[in-house]
């Protein structure tokens, strides 16, 4: 199957990945209401088509934290993304670098910070959770500094992991012990392409950044147990002081959905926020990003840089979120599906598709630069 759109890679990924891994990437929390809202609410936003405007020259570039972006998109952090293709985060980071946009490495990536740094030539972003073990957090932030990461994405909407039914049904969660391992092994063997590329040639199989605290344990159940016991439900606004004491670069808070939380972020002096519901993977039933973004933009748009993610499947969706108030839009599942389906080349292809679709949307709404994409291009 030849992918003509980012959404096509989802079907390719489903055919290529072991069932438990695809369900982990694809699924959301509980009944997945918010997961569906993210996509549906974006699709429902109507654009104003304008004609007879000179759109012969389009400028998609923007600047963020002193870095010029070829177009206003970044790759969001995705846990376990590196298991979808051989040394997957390195491949994705290279695709982002070639496209001239930022890549964000997850705390729970398969490839460690230093491996991604060795595989790239430009700084990338690092995503951090609040973890009970503060010494481990210090080490992670120190490694991010050593790797010249240019921004710290501090994810604040995961004091506890969300309940994801699909992970239990697929055998990823709740299937500890030999029988669970056997079930996942059989699913992997049912995908020989993945088993050869990742299972055999993609070793070592461990979470690079957290491997030191797992003490040699590398099974899926070890990862899930570590996540359940080490994410910190006691996180509060005062913890920003701890993070800021260790990091002198831009701090981006990820997981803001409420205008009052956005105001509090501004009062606490962060550089930017990502309006996000964690891809519908945490609290089901909350607002979609498309619904949450406008009131947050009204509340703090002049005080903070606003980024957004959630439900983005096309360049049209990027333009819609920019029009709603985002400065830059993060791709999540779209790039991981492409990584699973085509490795670095797949991610590069999706980014070309997104950019091309943005150009069409801008041309037909009369916006010749990213700065001209605002609420005026939307149907009221």
XYZ file of N, CA, C and O in Angstrom, residues 169-321:
612
model
N -6.449 -5.590 27.129
C -7.016 -6.544 26.181
C -5.948 -7.137 25.253
O -6.068 -8.274 24.817
N -4.911 -6.356 24.963
C -3.880 -6.815 24.024
C -2.811 -7.672 24.686
O -2.034 -8.338 23.997
N -2.752 -7.636 26.021
C -1.714 -8.387 26.712
C -0.497 -7.562 27.076
O 0.476 -8.096 27.622
N -0.524 -6.248 26.794
C 0.593 -5.399 27.197
C 0.604 -5.207 28.711
O 1.642 -5.321 29.367
N -0.557 -4.910 29.272
C -0.692 -4.707 30.712
C -1.493 -5.862 31.312
O -2.282 -6.513 30.625
N -1.286 -6.108 32.596
C -2.052 -7.145 33.280
C -1.736 -8.545 32.821
O -2.550 -9.459 33.001
N -0.565 -8.732 32.194
C -0.198 -10.058 31.687
C 1.250 -10.346 32.049
O 2.089 -10.626 31.193
N 1.542 -10.256 33.335
C 2.905 -10.494 33.801
C 3.202 -11.989 33.812
O 2.306 -12.831 33.754
N 4.489 -12.310 33.906
C 4.880 -13.709 34.028
C 5.086 -14.386 32.687
O 4.946 -13.777 31.621
N 5.399 -15.672 32.724
C 5.725 -16.421 31.498
C 4.604 -16.440 30.465
O 4.873 -16.355 29.262
N 3.338 -16.549 30.925
C 2.253 -16.596 29.959
C 2.109 -15.270 29.221
O 1.839 -15.248 28.011
N 2.277 -14.156 29.938
C 2.216 -12.852 29.287
C 3.333 -12.673 28.286
O 3.130 -12.171 27.170
N 4.552 -13.100 28.655
C 5.687 -13.014 27.731
C 5.448 -13.864 26.493
O 5.755 -13.454 25.368
N 4.892 -15.061 26.715
C 4.620 -15.945 25.582
C 3.586 -15.332 24.652
O 3.725 -15.404 23.420
N 2.563 -14.710 25.227
C 1.522 -14.082 24.400
C 2.116 -12.979 23.532
O 1.831 -12.890 22.335
N 2.956 -12.148 24.123
C 3.561 -11.063 23.355
C 4.557 -11.606 22.339
O 4.677 -11.076 21.223
N 5.276 -12.667 22.697
C 6.204 -13.277 21.759
C 5.482 -13.812 20.537
O 5.924 -13.624 19.392
N 4.350 -14.461 20.749
C 3.571 -14.988 19.634
C 3.061 -13.867 18.741
O 3.035 -13.999 17.510
N 2.660 -12.755 19.343
C 2.216 -11.607 18.547
C 3.367 -11.045 17.719
O 3.179 -10.641 16.566
N 4.568 -11.030 18.309
C 5.724 -10.562 17.558
C 6.071 -11.479 16.405
O 6.396 -11.028 15.299
N 5.992 -12.794 16.636
C 6.306 -13.756 15.578
C 5.292 -13.703 14.450
O 5.610 -14.067 13.308
N 4.085 -13.216 14.746
C 3.067 -13.084 13.704
C 3.350 -11.905 12.773
O 2.664 -11.737 11.765
N 4.346 -11.098 13.129
C 4.757 -9.963 12.298
C 6.232 -10.138 11.946
O 7.114 -9.525 12.543
N 6.553 -11.028 10.988
C 7.950 -11.379 10.710
C 8.806 -10.193 10.286
O 10.000 -10.149 10.595
N 8.215 -9.226 9.581
C 8.989 -8.055 9.175
C 9.476 -7.279 10.375
O 10.642 -6.879 10.464
N 8.571 -7.058 11.312
C 8.944 -6.355 12.548
C 9.908 -7.201 13.368
O 10.889 -6.680 13.924
N 9.664 -8.511 13.479
C 10.515 -9.383 14.273
C 11.959 -9.360 13.762
O 12.914 -9.352 14.554
N 12.131 -9.335 12.433
C 13.470 -9.306 11.859
C 14.129 -7.945 12.053
O 15.286 -7.856 12.475
N 13.377 -6.878 11.760
C 13.942 -5.525 11.790
C 14.192 -5.049 13.214
O 15.266 -4.518 13.527
N 13.207 -5.236 14.081
C 13.288 -4.711 15.447
C 13.654 -5.803 16.446
O 14.562 -5.644 17.263
N 12.930 -6.924 16.367
C 13.134 -7.972 17.344
C 14.541 -8.537 17.348
O 15.122 -8.791 18.410
N 15.120 -8.715 16.168
C 16.454 -9.308 16.060
C 17.525 -8.239 15.878
O 18.511 -8.191 16.619
N 17.337 -7.365 14.887
C 18.388 -6.395 14.558
C 18.231 -5.060 15.289
O 19.101 -4.194 15.135
N 17.176 -4.894 16.049
C 16.965 -3.634 16.757
C 17.436 -3.649 18.193
O 17.146 -2.733 18.962
N 18.174 -4.671 18.583
C 18.652 -4.761 19.954
C 19.732 -3.710 20.217
O 20.402 -3.271 19.287
N 19.905 -3.305 21.487
C 19.308 -3.860 22.711
C 17.882 -3.371 22.937
O 17.532 -2.250 22.552
N 17.077 -4.231 23.543
C 15.691 -3.900 23.830
C 15.553 -3.481 25.290
O 15.329 -4.300 26.175
N 15.743 -2.233 25.530
C 15.497 -1.694 26.874
C 15.202 -0.209 26.735
O 15.448 0.400 25.684
N 14.645 0.367 27.779
C 14.342 1.787 27.768
C 15.619 2.535 28.123
O 16.026 2.581 29.278
N 16.236 3.113 27.099
C 17.572 3.665 27.262
C 17.741 4.627 28.410
O 18.739 4.565 29.136
N 16.775 5.536 28.608
C 16.935 6.560 29.638
C 16.698 6.030 31.046
O 17.274 6.553 32.007
N 15.846 5.025 31.179
C 15.539 4.520 32.514
C 16.219 3.182 32.795
O 16.063 2.620 33.876
N 17.006 2.679 31.837
C 17.705 1.406 32.034
C 18.549 1.394 33.311
O 18.589 0.376 34.015
N 19.231 2.507 33.664
C 20.055 2.460 34.872
C 19.274 2.149 36.149
O 19.810 1.508 37.050
N 18.017 2.589 36.232
C 17.252 2.350 37.461
C 16.449 1.060 37.391
O 15.883 0.635 38.397
N 16.392 0.421 36.213
C 15.713 -0.864 36.110
C 16.639 -2.030 36.465
O 16.198 -3.182 36.509
N 17.903 -1.720 36.704
C 18.867 -2.702 37.195
C 18.900 -3.973 36.342
O 18.857 -5.092 36.840
N 18.958 -3.782 35.036
C 19.086 -4.928 34.146
C 17.777 -5.553 33.711
O 17.767 -6.406 32.820
N 16.667 -5.154 34.315
C 15.376 -5.692 33.908
C 14.903 -4.926 32.670
O 14.932 -3.706 32.636
N 14.440 -5.659 31.681
C 14.084 -4.992 30.430
C 12.738 -5.438 29.866
O 12.394 -5.088 28.744
N 11.971 -6.224 30.620
C 10.685 -6.686 30.132
C 9.624 -5.603 30.165
O 9.744 -4.606 30.886
N 8.560 -5.787 29.361
C 7.453 -4.839 29.339
C 6.851 -4.674 30.735
O 6.523 -3.565 31.171
N 6.703 -5.800 31.462
C 6.112 -5.715 32.794
C 6.997 -4.920 33.744
O 6.499 -4.245 34.661
N 8.325 -4.976 33.538
C 9.238 -4.185 34.360
C 9.028 -2.695 34.098
O 9.025 -1.884 35.031
N 8.863 -2.357 32.823
C 8.599 -0.965 32.460
C 7.300 -0.469 33.082
O 7.259 0.594 33.696
N 6.227 -1.246 32.952
C 4.937 -0.822 33.484
C 4.972 -0.708 35.001
O 4.378 0.212 35.589
N 5.665 -1.622 35.660
C 5.780 -1.556 37.116
C 6.554 -0.309 37.533
O 6.183 0.362 38.512
N 7.597 0.010 36.779
C 8.383 1.199 37.110
C 7.548 2.465 36.939
O 7.573 3.346 37.795
N 6.799 2.545 35.849
C 5.952 3.711 35.608
C 4.931 3.863 36.740
O 4.729 4.955 37.284
N 4.280 2.749 37.124
C 3.253 2.809 38.144
C 3.764 3.232 39.502
O 3.035 3.874 40.278
N 5.005 2.908 39.801
C 5.522 3.190 41.139
C 6.398 4.432 41.217
O 6.696 4.907 42.314
N 6.809 4.989 40.077
C 7.766 6.086 40.113
C 7.226 7.430 39.646
O 7.851 8.454 39.923
N 6.107 7.463 38.939
C 5.526 8.762 38.630
C 4.983 9.351 39.925
O 4.475 8.631 40.781
N 5.110 10.674 40.065
C 4.893 11.305 41.369
C 3.537 12.003 41.440
O 3.355 13.078 40.863
N 2.564 11.437 42.185
C 1.262 12.097 42.333
C 1.316 13.329 43.219
O 0.349 14.087 43.307
N 2.455 13.545 43.881
C 2.596 14.720 44.733
C 3.094 15.949 43.998
O 3.376 16.971 44.633
N 3.184 15.877 42.675
C 3.678 17.016 41.897
C 2.808 18.255 42.118
O 1.582 18.174 42.196
N 3.470 19.412 42.242
C 2.760 20.681 42.408
C 3.557 21.781 41.719
O 4.668 21.548 41.210
N 3.000 22.989 41.724
C 3.653 24.094 41.038
C 5.024 24.390 41.635
O 5.916 24.880 40.935
N 5.216 24.089 42.926
C 6.510 24.369 43.540
C 7.629 23.511 42.953
O 8.806 23.863 43.060
N 7.267 22.383 42.332
C 8.294 21.522 41.737
C 8.956 22.167 40.526
O 10.034 21.722 40.101
N 8.316 23.180 39.970
C 8.962 23.898 38.871
C 10.278 24.520 39.316
O 11.218 24.624 38.520
N 10.341 24.944 40.587
C 11.584 25.541 41.094
C 12.722 24.522 41.051
O 13.868 24.870 40.735
N 12.402 23.261 41.380
C 13.416 22.208 41.340
C 13.926 22.014 39.915
O 15.146 21.947 39.682
N 12.998 21.947 38.966
C 13.395 21.756 37.568
C 14.180 22.961 37.076
O 15.228 22.821 36.430
N 13.713 24.148 37.396
C 14.380 25.356 36.910
C 15.787 25.492 37.498
O 16.689 26.042 36.844
N 15.995 24.985 38.714
C 17.325 25.072 39.318
C 18.355 24.229 38.571
O 19.563 24.436 38.723
N 17.882 23.275 37.781
C 18.774 22.362 37.075
C 18.851 22.636 35.575
O 19.678 22.042 34.875
N 17.973 23.510 35.089
C 17.865 23.719 33.642
C 17.765 25.212 33.362
O 16.878 25.893 33.868
N 18.672 25.732 32.535
C 18.653 27.169 32.246
C 18.141 27.486 30.847
O 18.168 28.647 30.425
N 17.650 26.472 30.144
C 17.075 26.703 28.820
C 15.570 26.867 28.890
O 14.972 26.934 29.979
N 14.913 26.920 27.733
C 13.453 27.048 27.712
C 12.770 25.862 28.377
O 13.178 24.710 28.200
N 11.737 26.148 29.176
C 10.907 25.120 29.802
C 9.507 25.218 29.215
O 8.877 26.275 29.253
N 9.038 24.098 28.678
C 7.710 24.022 28.070
C 6.863 23.071 28.909
O 7.223 21.907 29.070
N 5.752 23.562 29.453
C 4.850 22.695 30.215
C 3.880 22.020 29.255
O 3.162 22.699 28.510
N 3.837 20.704 29.294
C 2.958 19.945 28.408
C 1.822 19.321 29.220
O 2.057 18.671 30.232
N 0.585 19.547 28.728
C -0.564 18.941 29.387
C -1.516 19.942 30.005
O -2.267 19.612 30.925
N -1.509 21.183 29.508
C -2.400 22.229 30.024
C -3.697 22.214 29.218
O -3.684 22.246 27.989
N -4.832 22.193 29.936
C -6.154 22.190 29.288
C -7.079 23.261 29.828
O -8.131 23.515 29.239
N -6.723 23.863 30.947
C -7.620 24.809 31.621
C -7.001 26.202 31.621
O -5.812 26.359 31.889
N -7.792 27.250 31.341
C -7.235 28.609 31.317
C -6.589 29.023 32.630
O -5.574 29.720 32.626
N -7.143 28.598 33.779
C -6.545 28.986 35.045
C -5.174 28.331 35.235
O -4.246 28.947 35.762
N -5.035 27.080 34.793
C -3.717 26.452 34.840
C -2.748 27.175 33.910
O -1.555 27.295 34.215
N -3.231 27.650 32.774
C -2.380 28.412 31.861
C -1.929 29.719 32.515
O -0.759 30.108 32.395
N -2.844 30.389 33.207
C -2.476 31.622 33.916
C -1.439 31.328 34.997
O -0.496 32.099 35.209
N -1.609 30.212 35.704
C -0.652 29.842 36.745
C 0.714 29.547 36.136
O 1.746 29.898 36.721
N 0.724 28.926 34.974
C 1.989 28.673 34.285
C 2.687 29.985 33.946
O 3.902 30.119 34.106
N 1.917 30.960 33.474
C 2.490 32.266 33.163
C 3.041 32.934 34.418
O 4.124 33.530 34.395
N 2.298 32.826 35.528
C 2.768 33.416 36.783
C 4.046 32.753 37.284
O 4.848 33.379 37.978
N 4.232 31.486 36.927
C 5.419 30.763 37.366
C 6.586 30.891 36.399
O 7.612 30.238 36.575
N 6.419 31.688 35.373
C 7.536 32.052 34.525
C 8.031 31.008 33.550
O 9.189 31.057 33.125
N 7.166 30.057 33.148
C 7.604 29.115 32.122
C 7.634 29.827 30.770
O 7.015 30.882 30.588
N 8.337 29.259 29.836
C 8.496 29.906 28.532
C 7.336 29.617 27.586
O 7.011 30.444 26.732
N 6.752 28.433 27.712
C 5.689 28.032 26.788
C 4.872 26.920 27.423
O 5.298 26.283 28.401
N 3.688 26.702 26.884
C 2.866 25.563 27.295
C 2.402 24.833 26.044
O 2.290 25.416 24.964
N 2.164 23.535 26.215
C 1.550 22.751 25.159
C 0.138 22.419 25.600
O -0.065 21.723 26.602
N -0.831 22.964 24.902
C -2.226 22.630 25.166
C -2.436 21.211 24.664
O -2.312 20.932 23.471
N -2.727 20.300 25.600
C -2.696 18.884 25.263
C -3.492 18.081 26.276
O -3.497 18.402 27.475
N -4.163 17.039 25.815
C -4.803 16.074 26.710
C -4.095 14.720 26.625
O -4.708 13.682 26.866
N -2.818 14.752 26.294
C -1.987 13.542 26.222
C -2.512 12.581 25.152
O -2.467 11.363 25.310
N -3.045 13.150 24.086
C -3.569 12.309 23.009
C -4.761 11.474 23.425
O -5.017 10.410 22.847
N -5.522 11.959 24.428
C -6.670 11.205 24.909
C -6.292 9.985 25.725
O -7.119 9.084 25.901
N -5.068 9.962 26.262
C -4.563 8.769 26.942
C -4.588 8.890 28.465
O -4.180 7.958 29.159
N -5.055 10.024 28.994
C -5.047 10.185 30.442
C -6.477 10.231 30.993
O -7.036 9.217 31.333
N -7.083 11.419 31.075
C -8.441 11.539 31.608
C -9.429 11.575 30.444
O -9.485 12.556 29.694
N -10.185 10.523 30.281
C -11.156 10.484 29.197
C -12.332 11.391 29.530
O -12.703 11.569 30.696
N -12.922 11.983 28.494
C -14.069 12.857 28.688
C -13.731 14.329 28.786
O -14.630 15.166 28.865
N -12.426 14.676 28.778
C -12.049 16.082 28.831
C -12.177 16.692 27.433
O -12.407 16.005 26.442
N -11.989 17.998 27.365
C -12.103 18.705 26.097
C -11.040 18.245 25.107
O -9.923 17.888 25.490
N -11.397 18.314 23.848
C -10.397 18.150 22.803
C -9.481 19.366 22.815
O -9.822 20.431 23.349
N -8.313 19.222 22.205
C -7.404 20.355 22.094
C -8.038 21.504 21.321
O -7.882 22.674 21.685
N -8.756 21.194 20.268
C -9.381 22.241 19.458
C -10.381 23.058 20.263
O -10.540 24.262 20.036
N -11.048 22.421 21.223
C -12.009 23.137 22.075
C -11.304 23.868 23.213
O -11.751 24.932 23.655
N -10.231 23.304 23.724
C -9.547 23.894 24.877
C -8.654 25.069 24.496
O -8.444 25.986 25.303
N -8.109 25.068 23.280
C -7.113 26.063 22.896
C -7.626 27.499 22.855
O -6.948 28.401 23.403
N -8.779 27.802 22.243
C -9.180 29.211 22.139
C -9.314 29.939 23.481
O -8.783 31.060 23.620
N -9.989 29.379 24.502
C -10.051 30.114 25.766
C -8.692 30.268 26.440
O -8.449 31.268 27.132
N -7.799 29.320 26.236
C -6.453 29.470 26.788
C -5.705 30.579 26.054
O -4.994 31.382 26.671
N -5.860 30.640 24.745
C -5.231 31.718 23.972
C -5.757 33.074 24.419
O -4.993 34.043 24.527
N -7.056 33.164 24.695
C -7.626 34.416 25.185
C -7.055 34.792 26.539
O -6.861 35.976 26.847
N -6.782 33.769 27.363
C -6.332 34.025 28.738
C -4.858 34.432 28.808
O -4.497 35.320 29.593
N -4.002 33.786 28.014
C -2.555 34.005 28.186
C -1.809 34.186 26.878
O -0.578 34.145 26.866
N -2.521 34.383 25.797
C -1.863 34.434 24.500
C -0.765 35.458 24.375
O 0.173 35.281 23.590
N -0.839 36.547 25.151
C 0.189 37.576 25.085
C 1.326 37.336 26.061
O 2.341 38.034 26.022
N 1.149 36.381 26.969
C 2.133 36.154 28.026
C 2.964 34.896 27.837
O 4.035 34.770 28.442
N 2.497 33.963 27.031
C 3.162 32.687 26.863
C 3.167 32.287 25.396
O 2.262 32.649 24.641
N 4.156 31.520 25.014
C 4.137 30.878 23.714
C 3.239 29.650 23.823
O 3.403 28.828 24.722
N 2.278 29.560 22.927
C 1.331 28.450 22.956
C 1.659 27.447 21.860
O 1.788 27.803 20.694
N 1.778 26.189 22.254
C 1.899 25.077 21.325
C 0.703 24.165 21.572
O 0.021 24.292 22.597
N 0.446 23.255 20.664
C -0.716 22.375 20.825
C -0.474 21.060 20.125
O 0.277 20.975 19.141
N -1.112 20.003 20.653
C -1.126 18.718 19.969
C -2.473 18.052 20.196
O -3.296 18.550 20.953
N -2.701 16.942 19.499
C -3.934 16.187 19.709
C -4.809 16.118 18.472
O -5.404 17.123 18.071
N -4.871 14.941 17.861
C -5.765 14.736 16.734
C -5.250 15.220 15.400
O -5.986 15.199 14.411
N -4.005 15.637 15.327
C -3.466 16.215 14.089
C -3.114 15.093 13.117
O -2.260 14.255 13.395
N -3.793 15.082 11.992
C -3.578 14.034 10.999
C -3.248 14.594 9.614
O -3.070 13.833 8.672
N -3.204 15.928 9.487
C -2.961 16.514 8.170
C -2.445 17.936 8.329
O -2.497 18.531 9.411
N -1.962 18.491 7.200
C -1.569 19.881 7.201
C -2.737 20.814 7.433
O -2.577 21.914 7.969
N -3.934 20.397 7.012
C -5.132 21.196 7.309
C -5.314 21.332 8.811
O -5.666 22.402 9.319
N -5.089 20.240 9.548
C -5.232 20.289 11.003
C -4.202 21.223 11.630
O -4.492 21.932 12.600
N -2.993 21.221 11.090
C -1.977 22.143 11.584
C -2.446 23.581 11.416
O -2.374 24.402 12.339
N -2.947 23.901 10.236
C -3.430 25.259 9.962
C -4.588 25.611 10.900
O -4.678 26.735 11.408
N -5.476 24.669 11.143
C -6.597 24.928 12.045
C -6.119 25.287 13.451
O -6.602 26.246 14.070
N -5.160 24.532 13.986
C -4.672 24.819 15.338
C -3.895 26.136 15.384
O -3.962 26.866 16.374
